[in-house]
Amino acid sequence: MGSIRQSHLRPFRDVLSPLPKDSGLHATKKKSTDASNLIFVLGGARSGKSTFALQQGKAKSPRAFVATGEPFDREMAGRIQKHQRSRGRGWETIEIPTRISEWLAEEGSSYRSIVVDCLTLWLNNLLRDKVRPSQVPTHVRAFLRSARACRGQVVVVSNELGLGLVPGDAISRSFRDVAGRMNQLVAAEADEVYFLVSGLPLRLK
């Protein structure tokens, strides 16, 4: 099916700062019996996390692939096209840079399987759209509530940024810190958590 673009964002101008200590790092309410099955997939670049996430959802239809990346340059546009081809038939692609929570609340129950790829780009888009780092936990919890309101399976992909060298500039270090706290919130809520290394999944939860 065709791709649906939800919005366009301003160029990145925000300066990141670490989340405050009282950012409220905890999970949302406990899963109810009619909530979605929430699967969280983490990994580094080219670890195989997107392929693994698609494998979790391909057996259920209808299914949607929620893409947070935007083709701001030719190289990124090529990456997006390559990912679209690799998904094959049966996936409806929804391009949503920031408003994932709203889309899940309005449309999520129409699908038995949803893959959101990825939260790291979603976070970048939020910050670029003038969301303050201290507001990120609120956005993450809203996303989790909307994901739980779906009746099917929701597979969420994110990057693990904390295993390499310490970034050399303050903005990159702050982004890494905010992303790490975001991942902790999602992992705490998820029913299953997987970490991908060289294409091999390690189940953490």
Coordinates of C-alpha atoms in Angstrom, one line a residue:
M1 CA 0.0 0.0 0.0
G2 CA 1.0 3.6 -0.4
S3 CA 2.8 5.7 2.1
I4 CA 0.9 8.3 4.2
R5 CA 2.9 11.3 5.3
Q6 CA 1.5 13.0 8.5
S7 CA 3.6 16.1 9.0
H8 CA 6.8 18.1 8.2
L9 CA 9.1 19.5 10.8
R10 CA 11.4 22.5 11.2
P11 CA 15.2 22.0 11.0
F12 CA 16.9 21.1 14.2
R13 CA 17.7 24.2 16.3
D14 CA 17.2 23.1 19.9
V15 CA 20.0 22.6 22.3
L16 CA 19.6 19.5 24.4
S17 CA 20.1 19.4 28.2
P18 CA 19.9 16.3 30.5
L19 CA 16.6 15.2 31.9
P20 CA 16.1 16.5 35.5
K21 CA 16.2 14.0 38.4
D22 CA 12.5 14.3 38.9
S23 CA 11.6 13.3 35.4
G24 CA 9.5 10.5 36.7
L25 CA 11.3 7.4 35.3
H26 CA 8.7 4.7 35.9
A27 CA 6.3 2.5 33.8
T28 CA 2.7 3.3 33.0
K29 CA -0.1 1.4 34.7
K30 CA 0.0 -2.4 34.6
K31 CA -1.1 -4.1 31.5
S32 CA -4.8 -5.1 31.5
T33 CA -6.2 -8.2 29.9
D34 CA -7.4 -6.4 26.8
A35 CA -4.3 -4.4 26.2
S36 CA -1.9 -4.9 23.4
N37 CA 1.1 -7.2 23.5
L38 CA 4.0 -4.7 23.6
I39 CA 7.4 -5.9 22.3
F40 CA 10.5 -3.7 22.5
V41 CA 13.5 -4.3 20.2
L42 CA 16.8 -2.6 20.9
G43 CA 20.1 -2.7 19.1
G44 CA 22.9 -0.8 17.5
A45 CA 23.2 0.3 13.9
R46 CA 22.9 -2.6 11.5
S47 CA 22.3 -5.0 14.3
G48 CA 19.3 -6.6 12.6
K49 CA 16.7 -5.0 14.9
S50 CA 14.4 -3.8 12.2
T51 CA 14.4 -7.2 10.4
F52 CA 13.7 -9.0 13.7
A53 CA 10.8 -6.5 14.5
L54 CA 9.2 -7.2 11.1
Q55 CA 9.5 -11.0 11.7
Q56 CA 7.5 -10.6 14.9
G57 CA 4.6 -8.9 13.1
K58 CA 4.4 -10.5 9.7
A59 CA 2.1 -13.4 10.7
K60 CA -0.7 -11.1 11.6
S61 CA -2.9 -9.0 9.3
P62 CA -3.8 -6.3 8.7
R63 CA -0.5 -4.8 9.7
A64 CA 1.1 -1.4 9.7
F65 CA 4.6 -0.1 9.6
V66 CA 4.9 3.3 11.3
A67 CA 8.0 5.1 10.0
T68 CA 9.5 8.1 11.9
G69 CA 12.3 8.9 9.5
E70 CA 12.1 11.7 7.0
P71 CA 14.0 12.0 3.6
F72 CA 15.9 15.2 4.4
D73 CA 18.7 14.4 2.0
R74 CA 19.3 12.0 -0.9
E75 CA 21.1 9.4 1.2
M76 CA 18.3 9.2 3.7
A77 CA 15.7 9.0 1.0
G78 CA 17.6 6.0 -0.4
R79 CA 17.7 4.3 2.9
I80 CA 13.9 4.8 3.3
Q81 CA 13.2 3.4 -0.1
K82 CA 15.4 0.4 0.6
H83 CA 13.6 -0.3 3.8
Q84 CA 10.2 -0.1 2.0
R85 CA 11.3 -2.6 -0.6
S86 CA 12.6 -5.0 2.1
R87 CA 9.3 -5.1 3.9
G88 CA 7.5 -6.8 1.1
R89 CA 3.8 -6.9 0.5
G90 CA 1.2 -6.7 3.2
W91 CA 2.5 -3.8 5.1
E92 CA 0.7 -0.4 5.1
T93 CA 3.4 2.2 5.6
I94 CA 2.5 5.2 7.7
E95 CA 5.0 8.1 7.9
I96 CA 4.7 9.9 11.2
P97 CA 7.6 12.0 12.4
T98 CA 6.1 13.0 15.8
R99 CA 2.4 12.3 16.3
I100 CA 2.6 8.5 16.9
S101 CA 0.5 8.6 20.1
E102 CA -2.4 10.4 18.3
W103 CA -2.3 8.0 15.4
L104 CA -2.2 4.9 17.6
A105 CA -5.2 6.3 19.6
E106 CA -7.2 7.0 16.4
E107 CA -6.1 4.2 14.1
G108 CA -4.2 1.6 16.1
S109 CA -7.1 -0.7 16.8
S110 CA -7.6 -1.2 13.0
Y111 CA -4.5 -3.4 12.9
R112 CA -3.6 -6.7 14.4
S113 CA 0.1 -5.9 14.2
I114 CA 2.0 -2.6 14.3
V115 CA 5.7 -2.0 14.0
V116 CA 7.1 1.4 15.1
D117 CA 10.5 2.1 13.7
C118 CA 12.2 3.9 15.3
L119 CA 11.9 5.7 18.6
T120 CA 15.3 7.3 18.3
L121 CA 14.3 9.2 15.2
W122 CA 11.0 10.1 16.9
L123 CA 12.9 11.5 19.8
N124 CA 15.1 13.6 17.5
N125 CA 12.0 14.9 15.7
L126 CA 10.4 15.9 19.0
L127 CA 13.4 17.8 20.2
R128 CA 13.8 19.4 16.8
D129 CA 10.1 20.5 17.1
K130 CA 10.9 22.4 20.3
V131 CA 9.9 19.7 22.8
R132 CA 12.1 20.3 25.9
P133 CA 14.1 17.3 27.2
S134 CA 12.3 17.6 30.5
Q135 CA 9.0 17.0 28.6
V136 CA 10.2 13.8 26.9
P137 CA 8.9 11.4 29.6
T138 CA 5.4 12.9 29.3
H139 CA 5.5 12.2 25.5
V140 CA 6.8 8.7 26.1
R141 CA 4.1 7.8 28.6
A142 CA 1.4 9.1 26.2
F143 CA 2.9 6.9 23.5
L144 CA 2.8 3.9 25.8
R145 CA -0.8 4.5 26.8
S146 CA -1.8 4.7 23.2
A147 CA 0.1 1.6 22.4
R148 CA -1.5 -0.3 25.3
A149 CA -5.0 0.8 24.0
C150 CA -4.4 -1.2 20.8
R151 CA -5.9 -4.7 20.8
G152 CA -3.2 -6.3 18.7
Q153 CA 0.6 -6.5 18.8
V154 CA 2.8 -3.4 18.9
V155 CA 6.5 -3.9 18.2
V156 CA 8.7 -0.9 19.0
V157 CA 12.2 -0.4 17.7
S158 CA 14.9 1.8 19.2
N159 CA 18.7 2.3 19.1
E160 CA 21.0 1.5 22.0
L161 CA 23.3 4.5 22.0
G162 CA 25.2 3.9 25.2
L163 CA 27.7 1.2 24.3
G164 CA 30.2 3.2 22.2
L165 CA 32.6 6.0 23.0
V166 CA 31.4 8.9 25.0
P167 CA 30.4 11.6 22.5
G168 CA 32.8 14.5 22.1
D169 CA 30.3 17.3 22.3
A170 CA 27.7 18.3 24.9
I171 CA 24.7 18.1 22.5
S172 CA 25.4 14.5 21.5
R173 CA 26.0 13.5 25.1
S174 CA 22.7 15.0 26.2
F175 CA 20.8 13.3 23.4
R176 CA 22.4 10.0 24.4
D177 CA 21.2 10.5 28.0
V178 CA 17.7 11.4 27.0
A179 CA 17.5 8.5 24.6
G180 CA 18.7 6.1 27.3
R181 CA 16.0 7.3 29.8
M182 CA 13.4 7.0 27.0
N183 CA 14.4 3.4 26.4
Q184 CA 14.2 2.6 30.1
L185 CA 10.6 3.8 30.2
V186 CA 9.6 1.7 27.3
A187 CA 11.5 -1.4 28.5
A188 CA 9.8 -1.2 31.9
E189 CA 6.4 -1.2 30.3
A190 CA 7.0 -3.8 27.6
D191 CA 5.9 -7.4 27.8
E192 CA 9.0 -8.6 25.9
V193 CA 12.4 -6.9 25.4
Y194 CA 15.0 -8.1 22.9
F195 CA 18.6 -6.9 22.3
L196 CA 20.0 -7.6 18.8
V197 CA 23.7 -8.3 18.3
S198 CA 25.0 -9.1 14.8
G199 CA 21.5 -10.3 13.8
L200 CA 21.1 -12.5 16.9
P201 CA 18.3 -11.7 19.4
L202 CA 19.0 -11.9 23.1
R203 CA 15.8 -11.9 25.2
L204 CA 16.1 -9.6 28.2
K205 CA 12.5 -9.8 29.4

